Short mmCIF file of C-alpha atoms and ligand atoms in Angstrom, two decimals:
data_model
loop_
_atom_site.label_atom_id
_atom_site.label_comp_id
_atom_site.label_asym_id
_atom_site.label_seq_id
_atom_site.Cartn_x
_atom_site.Cartn_y
_atom_site.Cartn_z
CA MET I 1 -8.50 28.21 -25.67
CA ASP I 2 -5.38 26.61 -23.90
CA PHE I 3 -4.91 30.11 -22.27
CA ASP I 4 -8.62 30.39 -21.15
CA LEU I 5 -8.14 26.93 -19.11
CA GLN I 6 -4.76 27.80 -17.84
CA TRP I 7 -6.67 30.94 -16.16
CA LEU I 8 -9.46 28.57 -15.09
CA LEU I 9 -7.05 26.38 -13.82
CA ILE I 10 -5.31 29.02 -11.78
CA GLY I 11 -8.68 30.89 -11.22
CA LEU I 12 -11.24 28.01 -9.72
CA PRO I 13 -9.22 27.03 -6.96
CA LEU I 14 -8.13 31.27 -5.99
CA ALA I 15 -11.77 31.35 -6.44
CA PHE I 16 -12.55 28.46 -3.81
CA ALA I 17 -9.61 29.98 -1.95
CA LEU I 18 -11.52 32.90 -0.90
CA GLY I 19 -14.78 31.43 -0.86
CA TRP I 20 -13.43 28.83 1.69
CA LEU I 21 -11.18 31.51 3.53
CA ALA I 22 -14.71 33.62 3.74
CA SER I 23 -16.46 30.43 5.50
CA ARG I 24 -13.71 30.20 7.50
CA PHE I 25 -13.34 33.74 9.25
CA ASP I 26 -15.08 32.31 12.19
CA LEU I 27 -12.77 32.25 15.01
CA ARG I 28 -14.57 28.99 16.87
CA GLN I 29 -13.56 27.42 13.68
CA LEU I 30 -9.55 28.20 13.64
CA ARG I 31 -8.87 25.02 15.66
CA ARG I 32 -5.94 22.76 14.61
CA ASP I 33 -7.82 20.22 12.08
CA GLY I 34 -9.04 23.27 9.71
CA ARG I 35 -5.12 24.59 9.89
CA GLU I 36 -3.89 21.51 8.50
CA GLY I 37 -6.34 21.49 6.25
CA ALA I 38 -5.46 24.80 4.58
CA ARG I 39 -2.23 23.77 4.68
CA ALA I 40 -2.89 21.18 2.47
CA TYR I 41 -4.80 22.64 0.23
CA PHE I 42 -2.31 25.91 -0.11
CA LYS I 43 -0.04 22.89 -0.72
CA GLY I 44 -2.42 21.38 -3.53
CA LEU I 45 -2.44 25.11 -5.04
CA THR I 46 1.22 25.21 -4.93
CA LEU I 47 1.37 22.24 -6.59
CA LEU I 48 -1.33 22.89 -9.13
CA LEU I 49 0.59 26.12 -10.47
CA ASN I 50 3.79 24.76 -10.86
CA GLU I 51 1.62 22.23 -13.16
CA GLN I 52 2.12 18.98 -10.77
CA HIS I 53 -1.42 17.77 -11.63
CA ASP I 54 -0.54 14.16 -9.62
CA LYS I 55 0.82 15.92 -7.27
CA ALA I 56 -2.03 18.21 -6.86
CA ILE I 57 -5.08 16.19 -6.66
CA ASP I 58 -3.12 14.45 -4.03
CA ALA I 59 -3.08 17.27 -1.99
CA PHE I 60 -6.49 18.43 -2.46
CA ILE I 61 -7.69 15.03 -2.12
CA GLU I 62 -5.78 15.06 1.25
CA THR I 63 -7.82 18.52 1.92
CA VAL I 64 -10.88 16.81 1.06
CA GLN I 65 -10.31 14.11 3.69
CA ARG I 66 -9.65 16.69 6.02
CA ASP I 67 -12.96 18.21 5.47
CA ALA I 68 -16.27 17.67 4.24
CA ASP I 69 -17.19 20.76 2.49
CA THR I 70 -14.44 20.51 -0.51
CA ALA I 71 -16.55 18.26 -2.93
CA GLU I 72 -17.63 21.87 -4.78
CA LEU I 73 -13.37 21.36 -5.53
CA GLN I 74 -13.37 18.30 -6.58
CA PHE I 75 -16.47 18.35 -8.96
CA GLY I 76 -14.78 21.92 -10.16
CA LEU I 77 -11.29 19.61 -10.80
CA GLY I 78 -13.21 16.54 -12.15
CA ASN I 79 -15.30 18.77 -14.79
CA LEU I 80 -11.89 20.93 -16.31
CA PHE I 81 -9.49 17.69 -16.16
CA ARG I 82 -12.52 15.95 -18.78
CA ARG I 83 -12.53 19.48 -20.47
CA ARG I 84 -9.07 19.48 -20.91
CA GLY I 85 -8.89 15.55 -21.98
CA GLU I 86 -7.42 14.85 -19.16
CA PHE I 87 -9.95 11.64 -19.47
CA GLU I 88 -7.67 9.87 -16.39
CA ARG I 89 -7.38 12.88 -13.77
CA ALA I 90 -10.76 13.64 -14.01
CA VAL I 91 -11.56 9.51 -13.20
CA ARG I 92 -9.64 9.58 -10.56
CA VAL I 93 -11.27 12.28 -9.08
CA HIS I 94 -14.58 11.79 -9.24
CA GLN I 95 -13.90 7.66 -8.29
CA HIS I 96 -12.39 9.57 -5.49
CA LEU I 97 -15.63 11.39 -4.95
CA LEU I 98 -17.35 8.51 -5.13
CA GLU I 99 -15.81 6.86 -2.28
CA ARG I 100 -16.39 8.73 0.10
CA GLY I 101 -18.65 7.62 2.99
CA ASP I 102 -19.94 10.79 4.02
CA LEU I 103 -21.49 12.13 0.38
CA LYS I 104 -25.02 12.37 0.33
CA ALA I 105 -27.15 10.72 -1.80
CA ALA I 106 -27.71 13.93 -4.37
CA GLU I 107 -24.02 14.40 -4.52
CA ARG I 108 -23.52 10.59 -4.94
CA GLN I 109 -25.56 10.72 -7.66
CA ARG I 110 -24.04 13.85 -9.47
CA ALA I 111 -21.16 12.13 -9.28
CA GLN I 112 -21.56 8.97 -10.43
CA TYR I 113 -22.68 10.80 -13.57
CA ALA I 114 -19.86 12.83 -14.02
CA LEU I 115 -17.52 9.43 -13.95
CA ALA I 116 -19.95 8.39 -16.92
CA GLN I 117 -19.38 11.29 -18.51
CA ASP I 118 -15.47 10.35 -18.11
CA PHE I 119 -15.82 7.08 -19.64
CA VAL I 120 -17.88 8.02 -22.74
CA LYS I 121 -15.10 11.34 -23.24
CA ALA I 122 -12.34 8.40 -22.31
CA GLY I 123 -14.14 6.02 -25.16
CA LEU I 124 -15.00 3.33 -22.67
CA PHE I 125 -18.18 3.00 -23.59
CA ASP I 126 -18.17 -1.04 -21.58
CA ARG I 127 -17.71 0.57 -18.21
CA ALA I 128 -19.78 4.14 -19.40
CA GLU I 129 -22.65 2.17 -19.49
CA SER I 130 -22.03 0.36 -16.26
CA ALA I 131 -21.94 3.53 -14.60
CA PHE I 132 -25.17 5.19 -16.73
CA HIS I 133 -27.42 2.23 -15.95
CA ALA I 134 -26.21 2.38 -12.16
CA LEU I 135 -28.42 5.98 -12.39
CA LEU I 136 -31.49 4.54 -13.23
CA ASP I 137 -34.46 5.65 -11.25
CA THR I 138 -32.70 8.36 -9.27
CA PRO I 139 -32.93 12.28 -10.15
CA PHE I 140 -30.17 11.41 -13.55
CA ASP I 141 -32.62 8.97 -15.03
CA GLN I 142 -33.63 11.23 -18.00
CA GLU I 143 -29.83 11.94 -18.54
CA ALA I 144 -28.99 8.26 -18.09
CA ARG I 145 -31.46 7.13 -20.54
CA LEU I 146 -30.55 9.60 -23.47
CA ALA I 147 -27.24 8.74 -23.05
CA LEU I 148 -27.65 5.35 -23.35
CA LEU I 149 -29.50 5.53 -26.12
CA ALA I 150 -26.62 7.26 -27.61
CA LEU I 151 -24.52 4.46 -26.52
CA HIS I 152 -26.67 1.91 -27.96
CA GLU I 153 -26.39 3.43 -31.51
CA ARG I 154 -23.14 3.93 -31.29
CA ALA I 155 -22.45 0.44 -30.84
CA ARG I 156 -25.37 -0.39 -33.86
CA ASP I 157 -27.43 -2.06 -31.24
CA TRP I 158 -30.52 -0.82 -32.51
CA ALA I 159 -33.01 -3.43 -30.58
CA ALA I 160 -31.70 -1.77 -27.53
CA ALA I 161 -31.64 1.61 -28.89
CA SER I 162 -35.52 1.43 -29.44
CA ALA I 163 -36.31 0.06 -26.21
CA GLU I 164 -34.51 2.62 -24.16
CA ALA I 165 -36.26 5.33 -26.69
CA ARG I 166 -39.79 3.87 -25.80
CA GLU I 167 -39.13 3.77 -21.82
CA LEU I 168 -37.77 7.61 -22.45
CA GLU I 169 -40.80 7.94 -24.31
CA ARG I 170 -43.08 6.07 -21.78
CA ARG I 171 -41.75 8.31 -19.15
CA GLY I 172 -42.43 11.62 -20.73
CA HIS I 173 -39.48 12.35 -21.76
CA GLY I 174 -40.44 13.75 -25.00
CA ALA I 175 -41.17 12.25 -28.63
CA PHE I 176 -38.90 9.71 -29.75
CA GLY I 177 -40.94 8.10 -33.19
CA LEU I 178 -38.39 9.49 -35.29
CA ARG I 179 -35.38 7.74 -33.57
CA ILE I 180 -37.28 4.77 -33.39
CA ALA I 181 -38.14 4.76 -37.04
CA HIS I 182 -34.33 5.18 -37.84
CA HIS I 183 -33.71 2.53 -35.94
CA ALA I 184 -35.92 -0.03 -37.36
CA CYS I 185 -35.04 1.59 -41.13
CA GLU I 186 -31.30 0.53 -40.13
CA ARG I 187 -32.49 -3.33 -39.30
CA ALA I 188 -34.47 -3.02 -42.72
CA LEU I 189 -31.65 -2.63 -44.16
CA GLU I 190 -29.20 -4.94 -42.43
CA ALA I 191 -31.99 -7.17 -42.84
CA GLU I 192 -32.00 -6.86 -47.01
CA ALA I 193 -27.90 -6.96 -46.55
CA ARG I 194 -28.41 -10.72 -45.35
CA GLY I 195 -30.90 -11.17 -47.39
CA ASP I 196 -33.18 -11.63 -45.00
CA ALA I 197 -36.69 -10.38 -46.82
CA ALA I 198 -39.36 -10.76 -44.29
CA GLY I 199 -37.21 -9.27 -41.62
CA ALA I 200 -36.92 -6.58 -43.95
CA ASP I 201 -40.49 -6.00 -44.58
CA THR I 202 -40.95 -6.13 -40.78
CA ALA I 203 -38.76 -4.03 -40.01
CA LEU I 204 -40.00 -1.81 -42.68
CA ARG I 205 -43.63 -1.72 -41.53
CA GLU I 206 -42.68 -1.01 -38.24
CA ALA I 207 -40.55 2.01 -39.60
CA LEU I 208 -43.80 3.39 -41.19
CA ASP I 209 -45.64 2.68 -37.52
CA ALA I 210 -43.24 4.66 -35.77
CA ALA I 211 -43.28 7.52 -37.83
CA PRO I 212 -45.91 7.45 -40.76
CA GLN I 213 -44.70 10.74 -42.05
CA ALA I 214 -41.14 10.64 -41.77
CA VAL I 215 -39.52 10.90 -44.94
CA ARG I 216 -36.77 7.58 -44.43
CA PRO I 217 -38.95 4.66 -44.04
CA ARG I 218 -41.75 6.15 -47.16
CA LEU I 219 -38.48 6.34 -49.33
CA LEU I 220 -37.13 3.08 -47.90
CA ALA I 221 -40.68 1.46 -49.18
CA ALA I 222 -40.03 3.02 -52.66
CA GLU I 223 -36.43 1.66 -52.78
CA ARG I 224 -38.07 -1.71 -51.74
CA MET I 225 -40.75 -2.03 -54.26
CA ALA I 226 -38.21 -1.27 -56.89
CA SER I 227 -35.50 -3.53 -55.97
CA LEU I 228 -38.00 -6.03 -56.00
CA GLY I 229 -39.10 -5.37 -59.50
CA ARG I 230 -42.56 -3.55 -58.33
CA PRO I 231 -41.91 -0.31 -60.55
CA ALA I 232 -45.67 0.71 -60.38
CA GLU I 233 -46.41 0.48 -56.35
CA ALA I 234 -42.71 1.89 -56.22
CA LEU I 235 -43.87 5.19 -58.23
CA GLN I 236 -47.10 4.83 -55.72
CA ALA I 237 -45.04 5.04 -53.33
CA TYR I 238 -42.87 8.00 -54.33
CA ASP I 239 -45.62 10.15 -55.48
CA ALA I 240 -46.97 9.76 -51.49
CA LEU I 241 -43.60 10.73 -50.36
CA LEU I 242 -42.92 13.48 -52.41
CA LEU I 243 -46.05 15.15 -52.10
CA PRO I 244 -45.99 16.18 -48.59
CA HIS I 245 -42.20 15.85 -48.54
CA PRO I 246 -40.89 17.76 -52.23
CA ALA I 247 -37.83 18.50 -50.48
CA ALA I 248 -36.52 14.94 -50.92
CA TRP I 249 -36.96 15.30 -54.29
CA PRO I 250 -33.27 14.75 -54.71
CA LEU I 251 -33.00 11.56 -52.46
CA ALA I 252 -36.33 9.74 -54.71
CA ALA I 253 -35.16 11.36 -58.08
CA ALA I 254 -32.89 8.49 -59.77
CA GLY I 255 -35.08 6.15 -58.42
CA TYR I 256 -37.85 7.77 -59.44
CA ALA I 257 -36.88 7.91 -62.88
CA ARG I 258 -35.96 4.61 -63.19
CA CYS I 259 -39.40 3.12 -62.40
CA ALA I 260 -41.17 5.57 -64.97
CA VAL I 261 -38.27 3.84 -67.73
CA ALA I 262 -39.18 0.58 -66.66
CA LEU I 263 -43.13 1.39 -66.95
CA GLY I 264 -42.66 3.66 -70.19
CA ARG I 265 -43.86 6.57 -68.55
CA GLN I 266 -41.32 8.99 -69.19
CA ALA I 267 -43.43 11.72 -70.49
CA ALA I 268 -45.02 11.66 -67.02
CA ALA I 269 -41.99 11.70 -65.30
CA ARG I 270 -40.48 14.43 -67.97
CA GLU I 271 -43.06 16.49 -66.22
CA ALA I 272 -43.02 15.61 -62.35
CA ILE I 273 -39.38 15.88 -62.34
CA GLY I 274 -39.42 19.15 -64.49
CA ARG I 275 -41.42 20.59 -61.80
CA ALA I 276 -39.85 19.92 -59.31
CA TYR I 277 -36.38 20.97 -60.98
CA ALA I 278 -37.70 24.54 -61.63
CA ASP I 279 -38.49 24.69 -57.66
CA ASP I 280 -34.50 23.62 -57.38
CA PRO I 281 -32.30 23.32 -60.20
CA GLY I 282 -29.97 20.84 -58.18
CA ILE I 283 -27.41 17.87 -60.04
CA ASP I 284 -29.73 14.89 -58.90
CA LEU I 285 -32.56 16.40 -60.36
CA LEU I 286 -30.53 17.11 -63.90
CA GLN I 287 -29.66 13.43 -63.93
CA ALA I 288 -32.93 12.28 -63.23
CA LEU I 289 -34.59 14.71 -66.22
CA LEU I 290 -31.50 12.99 -68.53
CA LEU I 291 -33.12 9.38 -67.39
CA VAL I 292 -36.18 10.52 -68.90
CA GLN I 293 -35.33 11.82 -71.86
CA ASP I 294 -34.33 10.08 -74.83
CA ASP I 295 -34.11 12.97 -77.64
CA GLU I 296 -30.19 13.83 -77.89
CA ALA I 297 -30.54 17.38 -79.03
CA ALA I 298 -32.90 17.85 -75.78
CA ARG I 299 -30.39 16.51 -73.40
CA GLN I 300 -26.95 18.86 -74.81
CA ARG I 301 -30.16 21.78 -73.99
CA LEU I 302 -30.38 20.34 -70.40
CA VAL I 303 -26.65 20.06 -69.62
CA ILE I 304 -26.04 23.62 -71.14
CA GLU I 305 -28.90 25.37 -69.47
CA HIS I 306 -27.99 23.87 -65.83
CA LEU I 307 -24.45 25.64 -66.23
CA GLN I 308 -26.32 28.85 -66.81
CA ARG I 309 -28.84 28.33 -63.44
CA ARG I 310 -25.52 26.50 -61.52
CA PRO I 311 -22.63 28.19 -62.75
CA GLY I 312 -19.64 25.78 -61.11
CA LEU I 313 -17.47 22.74 -61.58
CA VAL I 314 -20.22 20.18 -61.12
CA ALA I 315 -22.23 21.55 -63.96
CA ALA I 316 -19.03 22.09 -66.42
CA ALA I 317 -17.54 18.76 -65.90
CA ARG I 318 -20.66 17.45 -67.03
CA VAL I 319 -20.82 20.09 -69.91
CA LEU I 320 -17.05 18.82 -71.00
CA GLU I 321 -19.04 15.39 -71.42
CA LEU I 322 -20.76 16.64 -74.34
CA PRO I 323 -19.25 17.72 -77.74
CA CYS I 324 -17.69 20.77 -78.21
CA THR I 325 -20.05 21.46 -81.07
CA ALA I 326 -22.87 21.43 -78.70
CA TRP I 327 -21.33 24.02 -76.00
CA GLY I 328 -21.28 27.27 -77.64
CA GLU I 329 -20.05 30.73 -76.92
CA GLN I 330 -21.28 30.96 -73.61
CA ALA I 331 -21.13 27.86 -72.29
CA ALA I 332 -17.45 27.68 -73.27
CA ALA I 333 -16.80 30.55 -71.25
CA GLN I 334 -18.60 29.81 -68.05
CA VAL I 335 -16.94 26.52 -68.29
CA ARG I 336 -13.54 28.28 -68.07
CA ASP I 337 -14.79 30.94 -65.33
CA ALA I 338 -15.64 27.78 -62.98
CA VAL I 339 -12.22 25.77 -64.21
CA ALA I 340 -10.43 28.73 -63.15
CA ALA I 341 -12.44 29.91 -59.91
CA ALA I 342 -11.96 26.18 -58.98
CA ALA I 343 -8.05 25.99 -60.06
CA GLN I 344 -7.31 29.78 -57.92
CA PRO I 345 -6.71 28.02 -54.29
CA LEU I 346 -4.49 25.92 -55.99
CA LEU I 347 -1.98 29.04 -56.86
CA ARG I 348 -1.21 29.19 -53.19
CA TYR I 349 2.13 28.37 -51.74
CA ARG I 350 1.99 25.76 -48.58
CA CYS I 351 5.07 26.14 -45.60
CA ALA I 352 6.34 23.37 -45.14
CA GLY I 353 7.01 24.51 -41.18
CA CYS I 354 3.20 24.95 -40.11
CA GLY I 355 0.89 24.29 -43.48
CA PHE I 356 0.65 27.91 -43.89
CA GLU I 357 -1.01 28.69 -47.47
CA PRO I 358 -0.55 32.41 -48.71
CA GLN I 359 -1.15 33.25 -52.32
CA HIS I 360 2.47 35.03 -52.40
CA TYR I 361 5.69 33.58 -51.80
CA PHE I 362 7.51 35.01 -48.63
CA TRP I 363 11.05 34.42 -47.09
CA GLN I 364 10.09 34.61 -43.76
CA CYS I 365 6.71 32.50 -43.26
CA PRO I 366 4.56 34.96 -41.18
CA GLY I 367 2.86 31.86 -39.69
CA CYS I 368 5.92 30.35 -38.04
CA GLN I 369 8.33 33.36 -38.81
CA GLY I 370 10.53 30.28 -40.24
CA TRP I 371 12.97 31.55 -42.55
CA ASP I 372 13.17 29.48 -46.19
CA THR I 373 10.35 26.63 -45.40
CA LEU I 374 7.80 27.88 -48.22
CA PRO I 375 9.04 25.50 -51.05
CA PRO I 376 9.30 27.42 -54.40
CA ARG I 377 6.42 26.05 -55.78
CA ARG I 378 3.03 26.28 -55.96
CA LEU I 379 0.15 23.42 -55.23
CA GLU I 380 -1.11 23.53 -58.77
CA ALA I 381 -2.26 20.15 -58.13
CA LEU I 382 -4.44 18.51 -55.03
ZN1 ZN A 1 5.22 28.41 -41.27
#
């Protein structure tokens, strides 16, 4: 990566230099100003090749002041610095572009957008926000609004985020119903956390209105019913969610099972959860099945069979909770295999110099070429 950037850093100015020279292969333009500009430019190029970036930028800025056509060079440099993570330099280059009096409106907006992106990358979100605000109702309107939406979401300012999403939708920049529903769900959870039941209900209704078919508002509605001690309504809400969205079963299973137990409807729940488990035997559905299964022998069978369906540490850990007498030969062997497979990476050594983890002991690390850098003990434990 560094290698590529290095070549970019050299290649970009070189390409520019060739273009610059080509564009000036006109004897009428070989004026004194042009020669001085070229001198400043090659000075900048030399400084850049000598890794004196700050001085190079100064030289390029001097070139720019002499020659209005070098805006592309500055855009290229600024974006290059941003990609390299040198945000201060990127900001400097783009700010200088913005300060130029001769720039056309379209170029100014492009520079403003680049500057706003620099601020985001540098983590200066307040400055990024005002930079994006300056781009509203310009050709960068959609990009600026999308960036503002992301900034509001990052700041967890859900009301502002939804307002921005609605404006994007109103301007025909796409459908944002799902995103607005997520914002409302976040507000509902916040209201619930501070004990504001009415606020939670209102936000939840807004979420359902914004995206009636979305998974999260329906799941949240079911969970809210359950937490309010209304398991029958909660079960209805779960059914309304799971019928069109069977993939949501792992998220809903535990709540579904608890509501069924509260209503004494274990048998029906066993059947419903069992069907979902047969389609995709995951650990969440197994746990839910165990919740609605009272017969101890049947519970043990479920756990043992789960290990056969999904051999691995998660299932093995559940089998280990059972009394050894319930295991049987096959389950015991599968538990051993699962633990042995998980332990395999812990038999490695780790180089103290570079962190390389070989299976076999090396006196010279193949990673950093250091001698005696591998401690002679295996990792064994995490
Ligand atoms: Zn090493």
